Short mmCIF file of C-alpha atoms and ligand atoms in Angstrom, two decimals:
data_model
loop_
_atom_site.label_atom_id
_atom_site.label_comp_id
_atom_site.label_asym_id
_atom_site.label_seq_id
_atom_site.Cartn_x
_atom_site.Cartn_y
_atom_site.Cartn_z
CA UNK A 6 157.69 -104.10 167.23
CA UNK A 7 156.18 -106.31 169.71
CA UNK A 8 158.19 -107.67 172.73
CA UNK A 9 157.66 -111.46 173.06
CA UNK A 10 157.73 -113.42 176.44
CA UNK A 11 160.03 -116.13 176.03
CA UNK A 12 158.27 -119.77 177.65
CA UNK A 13 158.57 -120.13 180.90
CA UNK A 14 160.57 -122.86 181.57
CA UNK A 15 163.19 -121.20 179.67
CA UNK A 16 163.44 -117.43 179.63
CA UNK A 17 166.45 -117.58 177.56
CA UNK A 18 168.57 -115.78 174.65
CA UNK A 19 170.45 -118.74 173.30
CA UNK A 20 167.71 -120.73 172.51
CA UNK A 21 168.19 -123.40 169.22
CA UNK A 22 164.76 -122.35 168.38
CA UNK A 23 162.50 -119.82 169.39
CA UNK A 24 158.78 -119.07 167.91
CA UNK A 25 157.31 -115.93 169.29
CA UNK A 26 153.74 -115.43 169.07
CA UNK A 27 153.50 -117.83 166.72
CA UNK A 28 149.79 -117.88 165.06
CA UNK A 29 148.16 -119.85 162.29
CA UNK A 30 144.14 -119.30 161.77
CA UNK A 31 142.12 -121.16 159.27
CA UNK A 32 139.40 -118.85 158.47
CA UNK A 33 138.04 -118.00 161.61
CA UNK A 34 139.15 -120.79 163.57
CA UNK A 35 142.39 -120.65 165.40
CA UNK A 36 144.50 -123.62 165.27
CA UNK A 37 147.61 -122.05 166.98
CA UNK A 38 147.21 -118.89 169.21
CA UNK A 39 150.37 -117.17 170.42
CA UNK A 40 152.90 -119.81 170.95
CA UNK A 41 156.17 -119.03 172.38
CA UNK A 42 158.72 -121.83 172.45
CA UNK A 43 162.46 -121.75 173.70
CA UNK A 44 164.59 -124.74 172.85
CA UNK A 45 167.83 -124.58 174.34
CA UNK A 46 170.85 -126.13 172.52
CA UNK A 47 170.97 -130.16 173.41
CA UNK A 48 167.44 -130.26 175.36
CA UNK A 49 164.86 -132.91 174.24
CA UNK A 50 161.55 -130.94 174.34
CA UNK A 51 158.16 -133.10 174.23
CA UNK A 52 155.06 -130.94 172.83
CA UNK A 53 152.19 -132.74 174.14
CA UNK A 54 148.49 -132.24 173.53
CA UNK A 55 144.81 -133.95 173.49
CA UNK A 56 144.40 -134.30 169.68
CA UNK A 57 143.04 -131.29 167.85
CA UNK A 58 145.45 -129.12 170.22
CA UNK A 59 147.61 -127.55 167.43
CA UNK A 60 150.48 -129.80 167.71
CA UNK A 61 150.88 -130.68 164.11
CA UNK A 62 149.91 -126.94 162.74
CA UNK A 63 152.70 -125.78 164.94
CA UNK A 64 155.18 -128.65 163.48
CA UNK A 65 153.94 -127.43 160.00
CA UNK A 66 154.87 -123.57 160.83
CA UNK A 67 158.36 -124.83 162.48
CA UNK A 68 159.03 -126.53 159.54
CA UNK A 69 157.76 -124.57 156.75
CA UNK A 70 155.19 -126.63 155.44
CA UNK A 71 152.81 -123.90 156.69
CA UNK A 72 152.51 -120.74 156.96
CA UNK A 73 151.88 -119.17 159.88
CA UNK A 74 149.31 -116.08 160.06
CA UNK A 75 151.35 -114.06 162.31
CA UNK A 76 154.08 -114.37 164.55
CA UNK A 77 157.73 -115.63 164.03
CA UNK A 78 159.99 -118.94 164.00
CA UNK A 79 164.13 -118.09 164.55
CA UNK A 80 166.10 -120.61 164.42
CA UNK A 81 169.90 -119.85 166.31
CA UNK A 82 168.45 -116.24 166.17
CA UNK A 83 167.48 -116.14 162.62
CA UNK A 84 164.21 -115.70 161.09
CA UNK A 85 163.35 -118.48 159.33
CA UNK A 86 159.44 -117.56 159.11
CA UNK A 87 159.32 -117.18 155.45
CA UNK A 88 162.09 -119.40 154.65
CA UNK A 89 161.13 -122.42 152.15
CA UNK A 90 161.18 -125.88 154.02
CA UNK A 91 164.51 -127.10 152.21
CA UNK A 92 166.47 -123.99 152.94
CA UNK A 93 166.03 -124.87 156.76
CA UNK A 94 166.87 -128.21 156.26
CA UNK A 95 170.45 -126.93 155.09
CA UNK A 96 170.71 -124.81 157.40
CA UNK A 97 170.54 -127.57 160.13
CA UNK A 98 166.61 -127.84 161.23
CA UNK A 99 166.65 -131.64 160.57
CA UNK A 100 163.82 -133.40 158.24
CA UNK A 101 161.27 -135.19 160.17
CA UNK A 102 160.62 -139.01 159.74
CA UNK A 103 157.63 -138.03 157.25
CA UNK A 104 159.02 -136.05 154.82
CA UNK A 105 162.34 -138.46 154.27
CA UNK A 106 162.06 -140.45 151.68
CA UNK A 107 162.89 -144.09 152.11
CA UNK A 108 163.52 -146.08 148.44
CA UNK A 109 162.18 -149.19 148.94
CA UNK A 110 164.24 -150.63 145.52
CA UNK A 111 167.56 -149.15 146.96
CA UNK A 112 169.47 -151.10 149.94
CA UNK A 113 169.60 -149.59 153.24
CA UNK A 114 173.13 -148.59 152.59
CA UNK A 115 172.32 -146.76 149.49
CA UNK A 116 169.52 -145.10 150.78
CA UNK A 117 171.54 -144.13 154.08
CA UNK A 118 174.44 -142.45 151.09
CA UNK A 119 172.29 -140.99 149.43
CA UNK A 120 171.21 -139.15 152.61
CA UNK A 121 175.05 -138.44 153.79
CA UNK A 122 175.86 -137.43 150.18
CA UNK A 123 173.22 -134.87 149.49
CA UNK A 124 174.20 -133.08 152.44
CA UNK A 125 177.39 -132.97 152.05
CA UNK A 126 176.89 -131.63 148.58
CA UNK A 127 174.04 -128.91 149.59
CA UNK A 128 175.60 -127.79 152.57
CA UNK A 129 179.30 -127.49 151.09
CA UNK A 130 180.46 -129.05 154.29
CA UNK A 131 182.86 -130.79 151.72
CA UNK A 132 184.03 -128.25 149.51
CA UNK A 133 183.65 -128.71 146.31
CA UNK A 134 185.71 -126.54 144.69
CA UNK A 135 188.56 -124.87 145.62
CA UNK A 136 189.16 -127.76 147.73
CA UNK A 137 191.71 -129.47 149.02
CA UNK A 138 189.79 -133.12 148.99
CA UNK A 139 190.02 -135.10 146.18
CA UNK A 140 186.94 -136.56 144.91
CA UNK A 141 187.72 -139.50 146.43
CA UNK A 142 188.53 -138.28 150.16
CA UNK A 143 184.88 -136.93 149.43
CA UNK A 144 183.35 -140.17 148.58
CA UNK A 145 185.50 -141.75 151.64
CA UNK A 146 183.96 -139.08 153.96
CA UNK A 147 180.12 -139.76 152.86
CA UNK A 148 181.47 -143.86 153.19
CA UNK A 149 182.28 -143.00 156.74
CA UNK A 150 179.57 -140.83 157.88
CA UNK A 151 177.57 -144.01 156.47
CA UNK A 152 179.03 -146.05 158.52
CA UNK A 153 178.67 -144.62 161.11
CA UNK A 154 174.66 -143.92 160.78
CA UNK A 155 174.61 -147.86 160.37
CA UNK A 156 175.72 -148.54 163.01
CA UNK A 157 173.88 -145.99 165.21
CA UNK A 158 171.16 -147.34 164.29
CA UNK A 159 171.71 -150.89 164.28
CA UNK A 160 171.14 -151.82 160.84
CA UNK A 161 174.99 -152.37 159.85
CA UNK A 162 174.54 -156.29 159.48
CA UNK A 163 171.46 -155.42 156.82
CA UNK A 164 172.48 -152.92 155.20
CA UNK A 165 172.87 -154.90 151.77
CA UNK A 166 169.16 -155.73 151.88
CA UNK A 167 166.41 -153.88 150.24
CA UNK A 168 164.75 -151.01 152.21
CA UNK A 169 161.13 -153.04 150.93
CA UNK A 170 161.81 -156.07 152.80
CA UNK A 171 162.59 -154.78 156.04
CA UNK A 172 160.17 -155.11 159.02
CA UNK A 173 158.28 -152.13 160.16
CA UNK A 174 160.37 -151.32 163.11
CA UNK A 175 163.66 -151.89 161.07
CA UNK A 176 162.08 -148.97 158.83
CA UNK A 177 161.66 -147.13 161.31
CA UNK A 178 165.23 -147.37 162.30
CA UNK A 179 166.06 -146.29 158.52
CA UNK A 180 164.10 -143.38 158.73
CA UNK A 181 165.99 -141.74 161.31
CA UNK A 182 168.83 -142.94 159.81
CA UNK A 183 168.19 -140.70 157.14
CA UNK A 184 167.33 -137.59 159.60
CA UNK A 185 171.01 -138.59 161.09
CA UNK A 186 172.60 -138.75 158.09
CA UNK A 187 172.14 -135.06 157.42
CA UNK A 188 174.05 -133.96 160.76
CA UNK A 189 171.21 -131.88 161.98
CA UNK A 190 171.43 -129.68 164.64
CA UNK A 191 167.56 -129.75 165.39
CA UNK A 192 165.82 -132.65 165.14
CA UNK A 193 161.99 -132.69 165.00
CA UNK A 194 159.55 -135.29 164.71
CA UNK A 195 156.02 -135.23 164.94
CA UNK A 196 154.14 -138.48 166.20
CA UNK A 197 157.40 -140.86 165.17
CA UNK A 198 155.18 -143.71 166.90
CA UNK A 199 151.82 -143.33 165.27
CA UNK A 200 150.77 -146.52 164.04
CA UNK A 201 152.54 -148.97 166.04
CA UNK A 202 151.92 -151.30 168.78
CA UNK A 203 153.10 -150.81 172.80
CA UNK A 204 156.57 -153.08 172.40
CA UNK A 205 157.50 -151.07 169.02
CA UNK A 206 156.75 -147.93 170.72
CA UNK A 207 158.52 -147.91 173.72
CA UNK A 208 161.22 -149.60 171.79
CA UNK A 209 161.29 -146.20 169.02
CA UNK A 210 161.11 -144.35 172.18
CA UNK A 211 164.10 -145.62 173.35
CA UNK A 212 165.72 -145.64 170.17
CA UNK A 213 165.18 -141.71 170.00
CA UNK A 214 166.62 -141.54 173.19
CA UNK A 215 170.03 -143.43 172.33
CA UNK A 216 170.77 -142.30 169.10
CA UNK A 217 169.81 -139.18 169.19
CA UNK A 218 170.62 -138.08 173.10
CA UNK A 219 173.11 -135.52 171.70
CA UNK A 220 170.74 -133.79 169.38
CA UNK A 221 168.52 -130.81 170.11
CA UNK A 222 164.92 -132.34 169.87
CA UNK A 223 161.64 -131.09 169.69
CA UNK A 224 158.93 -134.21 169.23
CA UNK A 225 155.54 -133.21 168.64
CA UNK A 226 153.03 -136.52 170.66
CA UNK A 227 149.73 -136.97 171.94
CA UNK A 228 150.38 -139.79 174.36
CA UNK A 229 151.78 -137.84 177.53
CA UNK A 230 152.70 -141.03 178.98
CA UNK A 231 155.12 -142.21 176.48
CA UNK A 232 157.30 -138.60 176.65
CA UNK A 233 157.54 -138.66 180.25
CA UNK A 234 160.59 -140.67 180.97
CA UNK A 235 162.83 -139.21 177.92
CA UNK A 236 162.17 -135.43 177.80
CA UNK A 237 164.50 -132.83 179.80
CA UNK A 238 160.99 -130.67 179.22
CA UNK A 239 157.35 -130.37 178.41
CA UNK A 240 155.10 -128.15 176.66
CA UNK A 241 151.74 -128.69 176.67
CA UNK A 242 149.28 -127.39 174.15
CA UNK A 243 145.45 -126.95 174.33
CA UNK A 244 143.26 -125.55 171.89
CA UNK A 245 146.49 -123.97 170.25
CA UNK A 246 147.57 -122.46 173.09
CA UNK A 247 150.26 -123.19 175.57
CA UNK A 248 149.41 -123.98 178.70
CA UNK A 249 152.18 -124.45 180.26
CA UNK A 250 155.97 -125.46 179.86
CA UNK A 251 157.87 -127.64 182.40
CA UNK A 252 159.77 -130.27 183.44
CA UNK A 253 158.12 -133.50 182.91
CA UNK A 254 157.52 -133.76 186.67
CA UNK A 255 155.91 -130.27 187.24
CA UNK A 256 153.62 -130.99 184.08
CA UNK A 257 152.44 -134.38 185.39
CA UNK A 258 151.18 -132.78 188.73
CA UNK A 259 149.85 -129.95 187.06
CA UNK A 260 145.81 -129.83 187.75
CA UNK A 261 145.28 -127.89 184.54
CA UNK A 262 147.12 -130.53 181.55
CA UNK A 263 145.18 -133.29 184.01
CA UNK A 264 142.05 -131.74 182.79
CA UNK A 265 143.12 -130.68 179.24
CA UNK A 266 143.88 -134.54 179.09
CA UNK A 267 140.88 -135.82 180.82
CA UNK A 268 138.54 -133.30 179.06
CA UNK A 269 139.87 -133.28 175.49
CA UNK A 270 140.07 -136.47 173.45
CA UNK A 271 142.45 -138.96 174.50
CA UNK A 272 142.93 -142.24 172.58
P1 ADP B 1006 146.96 -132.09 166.56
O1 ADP B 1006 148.14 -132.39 165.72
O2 ADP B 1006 147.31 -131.56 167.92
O3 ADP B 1006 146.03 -133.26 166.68
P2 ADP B 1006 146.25 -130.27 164.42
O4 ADP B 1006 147.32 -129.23 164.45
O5 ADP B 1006 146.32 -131.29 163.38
O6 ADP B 1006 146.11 -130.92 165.87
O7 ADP B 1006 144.85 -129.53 164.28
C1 ADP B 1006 144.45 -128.49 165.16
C2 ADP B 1006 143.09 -127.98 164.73
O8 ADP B 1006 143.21 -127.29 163.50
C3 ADP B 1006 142.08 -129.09 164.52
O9 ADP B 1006 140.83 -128.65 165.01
C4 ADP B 1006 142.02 -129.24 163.03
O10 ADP B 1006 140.77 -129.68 162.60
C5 ADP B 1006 142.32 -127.84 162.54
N1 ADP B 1006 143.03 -127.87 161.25
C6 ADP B 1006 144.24 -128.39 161.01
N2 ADP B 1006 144.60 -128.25 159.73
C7 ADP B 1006 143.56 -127.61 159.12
C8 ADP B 1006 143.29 -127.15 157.78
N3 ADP B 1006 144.19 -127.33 156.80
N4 ADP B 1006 142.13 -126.52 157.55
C9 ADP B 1006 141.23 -126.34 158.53
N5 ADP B 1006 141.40 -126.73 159.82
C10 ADP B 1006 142.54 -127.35 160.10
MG1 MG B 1007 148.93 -134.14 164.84
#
C-alpha cells in the first residue's frame, strides 16, 4: 500500500477523478512520472504542457487507451485502471471528440440519435425490461434528449443535412454533440482545437464553455493562453511530471511553467 498525495490545489476525497501516481514508461523513457490529479465534481480543469510533456499519454491512461505502468486512475472512487475504454464510457467518463464517430452519410439528427440511443440502451437508463415505458415513451425520450443536444449546440436548423457537408466548425459542434448526447458526467478532451485557425478556436473555446459549463471537464492543451480565461484550474505538466496545480492566475505568475513554456517547445 502506498499513500498518495492528492494535487495540491485540491487535497480532496470527493474528487470526480483522481489518478494517483499515475506512471506510463516506454522502455526506458518516462512519458508520465507520478501524476496525481484531483477533479472535483463540476470544475473545468485545463492540463497544460510544452509539447512532448505527457499530456496525451496521460489522456490515453485516463481513458483506457493505454496502459499505464504503475499507478492508478479512480473514477467517483472506483478503480477504473484496468477497466476497458467502453466500460468507462458507461459508466459516465465521457468519449472525447476523437474517438466519436461522426457518419458523414447520416444527417446530423441521426447521427446525434444514434448517440442518445446507444446510451440509453447500454446504460439501462431506460429500462428495457421489466419496464414500465413502452417502446415508444423510449423512442420519445431518445427524440427529446435529441432535441435537446440540437439545440445546445446550435445545429437544430441543420439537422436534416448530411454530417459530410457541414463546415469544419459546424463539425466540430457535432462532435460534442455526440459527447453530450451520452449524459456524461466527465467530459475529457484532448487538444479539441488542434487544427484550426484563431476565430474557430476561440469560438470552440467558447463553445466548451457554454454548453458544457455544467459538466466536470478535464481538457488536455498545449496553448496556455487559450485555457486561461475558461478553466476554474490548471495543471501543468513538464517532462511527465506535474509541476504544479493552480488556479489559472497563480499558474500564469508562476516563474517555473514561465520557463517550462519558454524552454520547452512552444508553437
Ligand atoms: P504531449 O501530448 O504533451 O505532446 P505525449 O504524451 O504525446 O506528449 O508524449 C510524451 C512523450 O512520450 C514524448 O516524448 C513522446 O515522444 C513519447 N511517446 C508518446 N507515445 C509514445 C510511444 N507509443 N512510444 C514511445 N514514446 C512515446
Ligand atoms: Mg498531445
Amino acid at each position: 500500500m502506498t499513500t498518495t498525495q492528492p494535487d495540491d490545489f485540491h487535497p480532496t476525497t470527493d474528487a470526480v477523478l483522481r489518478t494517483e501516481e499515475l506512471t506510463r514508461e516506454f522502455g526506458d523513457f518516462v512519458a508520465l512520472d507520478r501524476v496525481n490529479l484531483d477533479v472535483r465534481d463540476g470544475e473545468f480543469r485545463s492540463v497544460i504542457g510544452p509539447n512532448g510533456a505527457g499530456k496525451t499519454t496521460l489522456f490515453n491512461c485516463i481513458t483506457g487507451a493505454l496502459a499505464p505502468t504503475s499507478g492508478r486512475v479512480r473514477f467517483r472512487g472506483e478503480d477504473v485502471t484496468r477497466m476497458a475504454p467502453h466500460e468507462r464510457v458507461r459508466q459516465g467518463m465521457g468519449r472525447s471528440f476523437q474517438i466519436s464517430t461522426v457518419f458523414g452519410g447520416l444527417t446530423v439528427r441521426e447521427n446525434v440519435r444514434l448517440a442518445a440511443q446507444s446510451v440509453a440502451e447500454s446504460e439501462g437508463k431506460i429500462p428495457f425490461h421489466r419496464s414500465l415505458f413502452s417502446p415508444t415513451d423510449r423512442f420519445e425520450e431518445v427524440e427529446s434528449r435529441t432535441d435537446e443536444v440540437l439545440s445546445e449546440i446550435g445545429l437544430a436548423d441543420r439537422s436534416d443535412e448530411h454530417a459530410r457537408a457541414l463546415a469544419h466548425g459546424d463539425r466540430r459542434r457535432l462532435e460534442l454533440g455526440l459527447v453530450l448526447a451520452t449524459d456524461p458526467d466527465l467530459v475529457m478532451l484532448d487538444e479539441p482545437t488542434a487544427g484550426m485557425g484563431n476565430e474557430e478556436t476561440q469560438r470552440t473555446i467558447d463553445l466548451i464553455n457554454d454548453v458544457l459549463a455544467e459538466r466536470t471537464l478535464l481538457l488536455v492543451e498545449h496553448d496556455i493562453d487559450l485555457v486561461m480565461n475558461v478553466s476554474d484550474s490548471v495543471t501543468v505538466l513538464n517532462r511527465g511530471q506535474v509541476l504544479t496545480t493552480g488556479s489559472p492566475e497563480a499558474v500564469a505568475a508562476d516563474d517555473e511553467v514561465q520557463q517550462a513554456y519558454l524552454g520547452g517547445v512552444r508553437e
